PDB file of C-alpha atoms in Angstrom:
ATOM      1  CA  GLN A   1      -7.055   3.498   8.508  1.00 80.00           C
ATOM      2  CA  VAL A   2      -4.685   3.309   5.744  1.00 86.00           C
ATOM      3  CA  GLN A   3      -5.444   1.428   2.502  1.00 92.00           C
ATOM      4  CA  LEU A   4      -2.933   1.088  -0.159  1.00 94.00           C
ATOM      5  CA  VAL A   5      -4.355   1.287  -3.798  1.00 95.00           C
ATOM      6  CA  GLN A   6      -2.130   0.064  -6.578  1.00 97.00           C
ATOM      7  CA  SER A   7      -2.113   0.883 -10.159  1.00 97.00           C
ATOM      8  CA  GLY A   8      -3.608  -1.354 -13.075  1.00 98.00           C
ATOM      9  CA  ALA A   9      -2.403  -4.250 -14.974  1.00 98.00           C
ATOM     10  CA  GLU A  10       0.125  -4.012 -17.423  1.00 98.00           C
ATOM     11  CA  VAL A  11       1.634  -5.980 -20.340  1.00 98.00           C
ATOM     12  CA  LYS A  12       4.794  -5.624 -21.211  1.00 98.00           C
ATOM     13  CA  LYS A  13       7.224  -7.023 -23.703  1.00 98.00           C
ATOM     14  CA  PRO A  14      10.510  -8.667 -23.122  1.00 98.00           C
ATOM     15  CA  GLY A  15      13.265  -6.462 -22.602  1.00 98.00           C
ATOM     16  CA  SER A  16      11.026  -3.568 -21.385  1.00 98.00           C
ATOM     17  CA  SER A  17      10.544  -2.017 -17.933  1.00 98.00           C
ATOM     18  CA  VAL A  18       7.393  -1.653 -15.797  1.00 98.00           C
ATOM     19  CA  LYS A  19       6.721   0.981 -13.173  1.00 98.00           C
ATOM     20  CA  VAL A  20       4.057   0.176 -10.073  1.00 98.00           C
ATOM     21  CA  SER A  21       2.635   2.533  -7.983  1.00 97.00           C
ATOM     22  CA  CYS A  22       0.998   2.437  -4.714  1.00 95.00           C
ATOM     23  CA  LYS A  23      -1.061   4.962  -3.271  1.00 92.00           C
ATOM     24  CA  ALA A  24      -1.544   5.497   0.360  1.00 88.00           C
ATOM     25  CA  SER A  25      -5.758   6.292   1.073  1.00 84.00           C
ATOM     26  CA  GLY A  26      -6.418   7.456   4.652  1.00 78.00           C
ATOM     27  CA  GLY A  27      -3.053   8.054   5.861  1.00 68.00           C
ATOM     28  CA  THR A  28       0.354   9.067   4.695  1.00 63.00           C
ATOM     29  CA  LEU A  29       3.015   6.554   4.692  1.00 61.00           C
ATOM     30  CA  ILE A  30       5.785   9.230   6.311  1.00 63.00           C
ATOM     31  CA  ASN A  31       6.925   7.196   8.939  1.00 72.00           C
ATOM     32  CA  TYR A  32       6.275   3.710   7.328  1.00 85.00           C
ATOM     33  CA  PRO A  33       8.532   1.379   5.278  1.00 90.00           C
ATOM     34  CA  ILE A  34       6.936   0.105   2.268  1.00 93.00           C
ATOM     35  CA  THR A  35       7.603  -3.011   0.698  1.00 96.00           C
ATOM     36  CA  TRP A  36       7.632  -5.005  -2.285  1.00 98.00           C
ATOM     37  CA  VAL A  37       6.322  -8.336  -2.809  1.00 98.00           C
ATOM     38  CA  ARG A  38       5.580 -10.333  -6.050  1.00 98.00           C
ATOM     39  CA  GLN A  39       3.946 -13.729  -6.769  1.00 98.00           C
ATOM     40  CA  ALA A  40       4.422 -15.553  -9.945  1.00 98.00           C
ATOM     41  CA  PRO A  41       1.557 -18.037 -11.162  1.00 97.00           C
ATOM     42  CA  GLY A  42       0.546 -20.581  -8.853  1.00 96.00           C
ATOM     43  CA  GLN A  43       3.695 -19.791  -6.780  1.00 97.00           C
ATOM     44  CA  GLY A  44       4.865 -18.415  -3.605  1.00 98.00           C
ATOM     45  CA  LEU A  45       5.340 -14.871  -1.933  1.00 98.00           C
ATOM     46  CA  GLU A  46       8.856 -13.310  -2.794  1.00 98.00           C
ATOM     47  CA  TRP A  47      10.097 -10.126  -1.325  1.00 98.00           C
ATOM     48  CA  MET A  48      11.612  -7.570  -3.715  1.00 98.00           C
ATOM     49  CA  GLY A  49      12.806  -4.562  -1.510  1.00 97.00           C
ATOM     50  CA  GLY A  50      11.669  -1.821   0.800  1.00 94.00           C
ATOM     51  CA  ILE A  51      11.787   2.223   0.904  1.00 92.00           C
ATOM     52  CA  ILE A  52      11.586   4.618   3.861  1.00 88.00           C
ATOM     53  CA  PRO A  53       9.668   7.314   1.872  1.00 85.00           C
ATOM     54  CA  ILE A  54      10.228   9.973   4.425  1.00 84.00           C
ATOM     55  CA  PHE A  55      14.126   9.477   3.960  1.00 85.00           C
ATOM     56  CA  GLY A  56      14.083   7.934   0.550  1.00 87.00           C
ATOM     57  CA  THR A  57      16.077   4.857   1.809  1.00 90.00           C
ATOM     58  CA  THR A  58      16.294   1.761  -0.190  1.00 94.00           C
ATOM     59  CA  ASN A  59      16.878  -1.696   0.602  1.00 93.00           C
ATOM     60  CA  TYR A  60      16.851  -4.688  -2.400  1.00 96.00           C
ATOM     61  CA  ALA A  61      16.778  -8.404  -2.551  1.00 96.00           C
ATOM     62  CA  GLN A  62      20.109  -9.443  -3.900  1.00 95.00           C
ATOM     63  CA  ARG A  63      18.421 -11.085  -6.735  1.00 95.00           C
ATOM     64  CA  PHE A  64      16.999  -7.695  -7.893  1.00 95.00           C
ATOM     65  CA  GLN A  65      19.826  -5.479  -7.315  1.00 91.00           C
ATOM     66  CA  GLY A  66      20.763  -3.494 -10.216  1.00 94.00           C
ATOM     67  CA  ARG A  67      17.167  -4.292 -11.858  1.00 97.00           C
ATOM     68  CA  VAL A  68      14.523  -3.018  -9.243  1.00 98.00           C
ATOM     69  CA  THR A  69      14.279   0.820  -8.253  1.00 98.00           C
ATOM     70  CA  ILE A  70      11.711   1.555  -5.588  1.00 97.00           C
ATOM     71  CA  THR A  71      11.141   5.386  -5.255  1.00 95.00           C
ATOM     72  CA  ALA A  72       8.441   7.338  -3.338  1.00 90.00           C
ATOM     73  CA  GLY A  73       6.607  10.253  -4.611  1.00 84.00           C
ATOM     74  CA  GLU A  74       7.321  14.157  -3.011  1.00 76.00           C
ATOM     75  CA  SER A  75       4.080  13.722  -1.347  1.00 75.00           C
ATOM     76  CA  THR A  76       5.114  10.618   0.442  1.00 71.00           C
ATOM     77  CA  THR A  77       1.633   9.383   0.089  1.00 85.00           C
ATOM     78  CA  THR A  78       2.846   6.997  -3.289  1.00 91.00           C
ATOM     79  CA  THR A  79       5.354   4.658  -3.921  1.00 93.00           C
ATOM     80  CA  TYR A  80       7.032   3.519  -6.863  1.00 96.00           C
ATOM     81  CA  MET A  81       8.486  -0.203  -7.813  1.00 98.00           C
ATOM     82  CA  GLU A  82      10.422   0.233 -11.484  1.00 98.00           C
ATOM     83  CA  LEU A  83      11.576  -3.253 -12.912  1.00 98.00           C
ATOM     84  CA  SER A  84      13.637  -3.337 -15.726  1.00 98.00           C
ATOM     85  CA  SER A  85      15.084  -6.047 -18.576  1.00 98.00           C
ATOM     86  CA  LEU A  86      11.834  -7.885 -18.300  1.00 98.00           C
ATOM     87  CA  THR A  87      11.438 -11.732 -19.199  1.00 98.00           C
ATOM     88  CA  TYR A  88       8.782 -14.134 -19.011  1.00 98.00           C
ATOM     89  CA  GLU A  89       9.686 -15.211 -15.604  1.00 98.00           C
ATOM     90  CA  ASP A  90       8.973 -11.361 -14.408  1.00 98.00           C
ATOM     91  CA  THR A  91       5.171 -12.306 -15.114  1.00 98.00           C
ATOM     92  CA  ALA A  92       3.426 -12.244 -11.696  1.00 98.00           C
ATOM     93  CA  ILE A  93       1.399 -10.041  -9.229  1.00 98.00           C
ATOM     94  CA  TYR A  94       3.245  -7.211  -7.746  1.00 98.00           C
ATOM     95  CA  TYR A  95       2.284  -6.102  -4.164  1.00 98.00           C
ATOM     96  CA  CYS A  96       2.962  -3.278  -2.145  1.00 97.00           C
ATOM     97  CA  ALA A  97       2.588  -3.543   1.447  1.00 96.00           C
ATOM     98  CA  ARG A  98       3.157  -1.359   4.675  1.00 94.00           C
ATOM     99  CA  GLU A  99       5.870  -2.287   7.090  1.00 92.00           C
ATOM    100  CA  SER A 100       4.255  -1.809  10.239  1.00 86.00           C
ATOM    101  CA  SER A 101       6.299  -1.861  13.037  1.00 83.00           C
ATOM    102  CA  GLY A 102       8.067   1.289  11.418  1.00 76.00           C
ATOM    103  CA  THR A 103      11.718  -0.373  11.863  1.00 76.00           C
ATOM    104  CA  GLY A 104      11.578  -1.640   8.581  1.00 72.00           C
ATOM    105  CA  GLU A 105      11.942  -5.425   9.892  1.00 82.00           C
ATOM    106  CA  GLY A 106       8.680  -6.211  10.777  1.00 91.00           C
ATOM    107  CA  TRP A 107       5.342  -7.214   9.724  1.00 96.00           C
ATOM    108  CA  PHE A 108       3.292  -6.268   6.540  1.00 97.00           C
ATOM    109  CA  ASP A 109      -0.180  -4.721   6.832  1.00 95.00           C
ATOM    110  CA  PRO A 110      -1.848  -3.652   4.921  1.00 95.00           C
ATOM    111  CA  TRP A 111      -1.382  -4.960   1.626  1.00 97.00           C
ATOM    112  CA  GLY A 112      -2.254  -3.368  -1.480  1.00 97.00           C
ATOM    113  CA  GLN A 113      -4.884  -5.188  -4.077  1.00 98.00           C
ATOM    114  CA  GLY A 114      -1.859  -6.372  -6.412  1.00 98.00           C
ATOM    115  CA  THR A 115      -0.974  -5.416  -9.534  1.00 98.00           C
ATOM    116  CA  LEU A 116      -0.798  -7.906 -12.558  1.00 98.00           C
ATOM    117  CA  VAL A 117       2.476  -7.581 -14.908  1.00 98.00           C
ATOM    118  CA  ILE A 118       1.891  -9.874 -17.980  1.00 98.00           C
ATOM    119  CA  VAL A 119       5.548 -10.041 -19.990  1.00 98.00           C
ATOM    120  CA  SER A 120       4.703 -11.199 -23.406  1.00 98.00           C
ATOM    121  CA  SER A 121       5.793 -10.797 -26.796  1.00 96.00           C
TER     122      SER A 121
ATOM    123  CA  SER B   1      20.926 -17.358   1.890  1.00 92.00           C
ATOM    124  CA  TYR B   2      18.482 -17.994   4.467  1.00 96.00           C
ATOM    125  CA  GLU B   3      15.225 -20.498   3.801  1.00 97.00           C
ATOM    126  CA  LEU B   4      12.245 -21.037   5.508  1.00 98.00           C
ATOM    127  CA  THR B   5      10.482 -24.316   5.277  1.00 98.00           C
ATOM    128  CA  GLN B   6       7.121 -25.470   5.252  1.00 98.00           C
ATOM    129  CA  SER B   7       5.424 -28.330   4.562  1.00 94.00           C
ATOM    130  CA  PRO B   8       3.200 -28.061   1.531  1.00 95.00           C
ATOM    131  CA  SER B   9      -0.230 -29.019   2.281  1.00 97.00           C
ATOM    132  CA  VAL B  10      -2.248 -29.757   5.691  1.00 97.00           C
ATOM    133  CA  PHE B  11      -5.788 -31.233   5.741  1.00 98.00           C
ATOM    134  CA  VAL B  12      -7.833 -30.746   8.870  1.00 97.00           C
ATOM    135  CA  SER B  13     -11.864 -31.412   9.460  1.00 97.00           C
ATOM    136  CA  PRO B  14     -14.067 -28.960  10.375  1.00 97.00           C
ATOM    137  CA  GLY B  15     -13.905 -28.157  14.474  1.00 97.00           C
ATOM    138  CA  GLN B  16     -10.207 -29.886  14.476  1.00 98.00           C
ATOM    139  CA  THR B  17      -6.812 -28.133  15.076  1.00 98.00           C
ATOM    140  CA  ALA B  18      -4.376 -27.235  12.197  1.00 98.00           C
ATOM    141  CA  SER B  19      -0.875 -26.765  12.950  1.00 98.00           C
ATOM    142  CA  ILE B  20       1.371 -25.227  10.282  1.00 98.00           C
ATOM    143  CA  THR B  21       4.775 -25.369  11.172  1.00 98.00           C
ATOM    144  CA  CYS B  22       7.816 -23.084   9.324  1.00 98.00           C
ATOM    145  CA  SER B  23      11.392 -24.186   9.809  1.00 98.00           C
ATOM    146  CA  GLY B  24      14.806 -21.948   9.667  1.00 98.00           C
ATOM    147  CA  HIS B  25      18.282 -21.892  11.490  1.00 97.00           C
ATOM    148  CA  LYS B  26      17.919 -20.427  14.874  1.00 97.00           C
ATOM    149  CA  LEU B  27      14.726 -19.142  13.615  1.00 97.00           C
ATOM    150  CA  GLY B  28      13.396 -18.610  17.383  1.00 97.00           C
ATOM    151  CA  ASP B  29      15.809 -15.879  17.853  1.00 95.00           C
ATOM    152  CA  LYS B  30      13.834 -13.949  15.166  1.00 95.00           C
ATOM    153  CA  TYR B  31      10.227 -12.965  15.031  1.00 96.00           C
ATOM    154  CA  ALA B  32       7.742 -14.710  12.655  1.00 97.00           C
ATOM    155  CA  SER B  33       5.051 -13.652  10.966  1.00 98.00           C
ATOM    156  CA  TRP B  34       2.050 -15.337   9.520  1.00 98.00           C
ATOM    157  CA  TYR B  35      -0.193 -14.186   6.015  1.00 98.00           C
ATOM    158  CA  GLN B  36      -3.186 -15.881   5.271  1.00 98.00           C
ATOM    159  CA  GLN B  37      -4.246 -15.618   1.616  1.00 98.00           C
ATOM    160  CA  LYS B  38      -7.179 -17.355  -0.067  1.00 98.00           C
ATOM    161  CA  PRO B  39      -7.575 -17.500  -3.742  1.00 97.00           C
ATOM    162  CA  GLY B  40      -7.212 -14.113  -5.929  1.00 97.00           C
ATOM    163  CA  GLN B  41      -7.039 -12.275  -3.258  1.00 98.00           C
ATOM    164  CA  SER B  42      -4.111 -10.109  -1.373  1.00 98.00           C
ATOM    165  CA  PRO B  43      -2.102 -11.789   1.783  1.00 98.00           C
ATOM    166  CA  VAL B  44      -3.631 -10.805   5.051  1.00 98.00           C
ATOM    167  CA  LEU B  45      -1.520 -10.873   8.179  1.00 98.00           C
ATOM    168  CA  VAL B  46      -2.926 -13.138  10.946  1.00 98.00           C
ATOM    169  CA  ILE B  47       0.050 -13.130  13.702  1.00 98.00           C
ATOM    170  CA  TYR B  48       3.093 -11.120  13.979  1.00 97.00           C
ATOM    171  CA  GLN B  49       5.922 -11.155  16.652  1.00 96.00           C
ATOM    172  CA  ASP B  50       5.455 -14.893  16.821  1.00 97.00           C
ATOM    173  CA  SER B  51       2.305 -14.760  18.739  1.00 98.00           C
ATOM    174  CA  LYS B  52       0.547 -11.321  18.691  1.00 97.00           C
ATOM    175  CA  ARG B  53      -3.461 -11.034  16.906  1.00 98.00           C
ATOM    176  CA  PRO B  54      -3.916  -8.031  14.617  1.00 96.00           C
ATOM    177  CA  SER B  55      -7.332  -6.675  15.157  1.00 95.00           C
ATOM    178  CA  GLY B  56      -9.993  -8.577  13.687  1.00 96.00           C
ATOM    179  CA  ILE B  57      -8.457 -11.605  13.417  1.00 98.00           C
ATOM    180  CA  PRO B  58     -10.193 -14.526  15.077  1.00 97.00           C
ATOM    181  CA  GLU B  59      -8.834 -15.546  18.539  1.00 98.00           C
ATOM    182  CA  ARG B  60      -8.463 -19.502  17.053  1.00 98.00           C
ATOM    183  CA  PHE B  61      -5.627 -18.268  15.368  1.00 98.00           C
ATOM    184  CA  SER B  62      -2.290 -18.559  17.761  1.00 98.00           C
ATOM    185  CA  GLY B  63       1.120 -18.518  17.152  1.00 98.00           C
ATOM    186  CA  SER B  64       4.680 -19.491  18.433  1.00 98.00           C
ATOM    187  CA  ASN B  65       8.320 -19.657  17.994  1.00 98.00           C
ATOM    188  CA  SER B  66      11.073 -21.550  19.495  1.00 98.00           C
ATOM    189  CA  GLY B  67      14.453 -23.373  18.347  1.00 97.00           C
ATOM    190  CA  ASN B  68      14.395 -23.799  14.921  1.00 98.00           C
ATOM    191  CA  THR B  69      10.145 -23.940  14.486  1.00 98.00           C
ATOM    192  CA  ALA B  70       7.602 -21.377  14.398  1.00 98.00           C
ATOM    193  CA  THR B  71       4.170 -22.583  14.588  1.00 98.00           C
ATOM    194  CA  LEU B  72       0.809 -21.104  13.284  1.00 98.00           C
ATOM    195  CA  THR B  73      -2.329 -23.299  15.016  1.00 98.00           C
ATOM    196  CA  ILE B  74      -5.836 -22.687  13.920  1.00 98.00           C
ATOM    197  CA  SER B  75      -8.291 -23.830  16.860  1.00 98.00           C
ATOM    198  CA  GLY B  76     -11.498 -25.085  15.764  1.00 97.00           C
ATOM    199  CA  THR B  77     -10.712 -24.384  12.231  1.00 98.00           C
ATOM    200  CA  GLN B  78     -13.785 -23.624  10.186  1.00 97.00           C
ATOM    201  CA  ALA B  79     -14.177 -23.696   6.378  1.00 97.00           C
ATOM    202  CA  MET B  80     -13.364 -20.266   5.787  1.00 98.00           C
ATOM    203  CA  ASP B  81      -9.964 -20.849   7.163  1.00 98.00           C
ATOM    204  CA  GLU B  82      -9.212 -23.055   3.800  1.00 98.00           C
ATOM    205  CA  ALA B  83      -6.362 -20.552   2.388  1.00 98.00           C
ATOM    206  CA  ASP B  84      -2.358 -20.403   1.521  1.00 98.00           C
ATOM    207  CA  TYR B  85      -0.825 -19.740   4.435  1.00 98.00           C
ATOM    208  CA  TYR B  86       2.729 -18.143   4.634  1.00 98.00           C
ATOM    209  CA  CYS B  87       5.671 -17.586   7.546  1.00 98.00           C
ATOM    210  CA  GLN B  88       7.932 -14.635   7.142  1.00 98.00           C
ATOM    211  CA  ALA B  89      10.889 -13.413   8.905  1.00 97.00           C
ATOM    212  CA  TRP B  90      13.697 -11.235   8.203  1.00 96.00           C
ATOM    213  CA  ASP B  91      17.409 -12.031   8.147  1.00 94.00           C
ATOM    214  CA  SER B  92      19.527  -9.144   8.691  1.00 89.00           C
ATOM    215  CA  THR B  93      17.872  -6.553   6.457  1.00 90.00           C
ATOM    216  CA  THR B  94      16.207  -9.210   4.305  1.00 94.00           C
ATOM    217  CA  ALA B  95      12.444 -10.552   4.084  1.00 96.00           C
ATOM    218  CA  VAL B  96      12.405 -14.034   3.786  1.00 97.00           C
ATOM    219  CA  PHE B  97       8.969 -16.255   2.944  1.00 98.00           C
ATOM    220  CA  GLY B  98       8.586 -19.607   3.540  1.00 98.00           C
ATOM    221  CA  GLY B  99       7.003 -21.455   0.384  1.00 98.00           C
ATOM    222  CA  GLY B 100       3.548 -21.775   1.781  1.00 98.00           C
ATOM    223  CA  THR B 101       1.116 -24.252   3.258  1.00 98.00           C
ATOM    224  CA  LYS B 102      -2.319 -25.114   1.768  1.00 98.00           C
ATOM    225  CA  VAL B 103      -4.891 -25.859   4.138  1.00 98.00           C
ATOM    226  CA  THR B 104      -7.589 -28.010   3.290  1.00 98.00           C
ATOM    227  CA  VAL B 105     -10.607 -28.167   5.391  1.00 97.00           C
ATOM    228  CA  LEU B 106     -12.250 -31.115   4.599  1.00 93.00           C
TER     229      LEU B 106
END
C-alpha cells in the first residue's frame, strides 16, 4: 500500500522560495496524479495544483499560477512542489496526496504527513 | 469561481446522528468527496464518489449528493468521530474544498 512521505519543516524569509518533496513508499506514483494542498494555521484546506508524474503534465489553481511549480522526479516515485515569492501568508502546512481515481478529477487518498513551512524574517 | 459552503459547526450527542451538509451550484451533477481531519493529523478520506466508503472506514459513515447539496451522515456518532470534516468536488479542472465543519461530540 502506497504511503506518501514528505520532506521536513522549512523556515524561509519573505521573497524566497521553498521546495517540498513527496516520496511514494511501497509503490510508485506512475499512473496516479499527485495533488498539493495547503492549510494555513487554523484555516481550511486549499488546493494548489497537481501533476501526472508519468507525463509531467500539470494543473495549477489560478491563484497560484506563476508562483507554484510542481514537478516529478525521473523515477516517478517523488514529486516536488516549489512556491516562490513567499510572503507571511504562505505560512502553512503543505500536503501532498494521491488522486486515486487516476482521472485527475477524483478523490485524494492517501495523504502525506504534511510539511510545515514558516515564512519569517 | 466555484464555491462549496459548509456550516462551521455541528454538535451531536454520543450515539446520535450527525448530518454535515455541503452546498454548491448543481453540486449533484458532480462527485463529492469527504475528508476527516483530527487535530495535528493529515486529512483522511471517508467518502468518495458521493457515497462510497474506502476500506477501513466504519459503516456509520455514509454520504449522499443531490441537487445543490451533498450530505455526510455519521450514524451512532462516537467520541472518536470528533473532528473537522471537509467536502471536496471538482469544477472543471479545479479542485474545490468546502470551508470545513467542526463536529463536536458532547
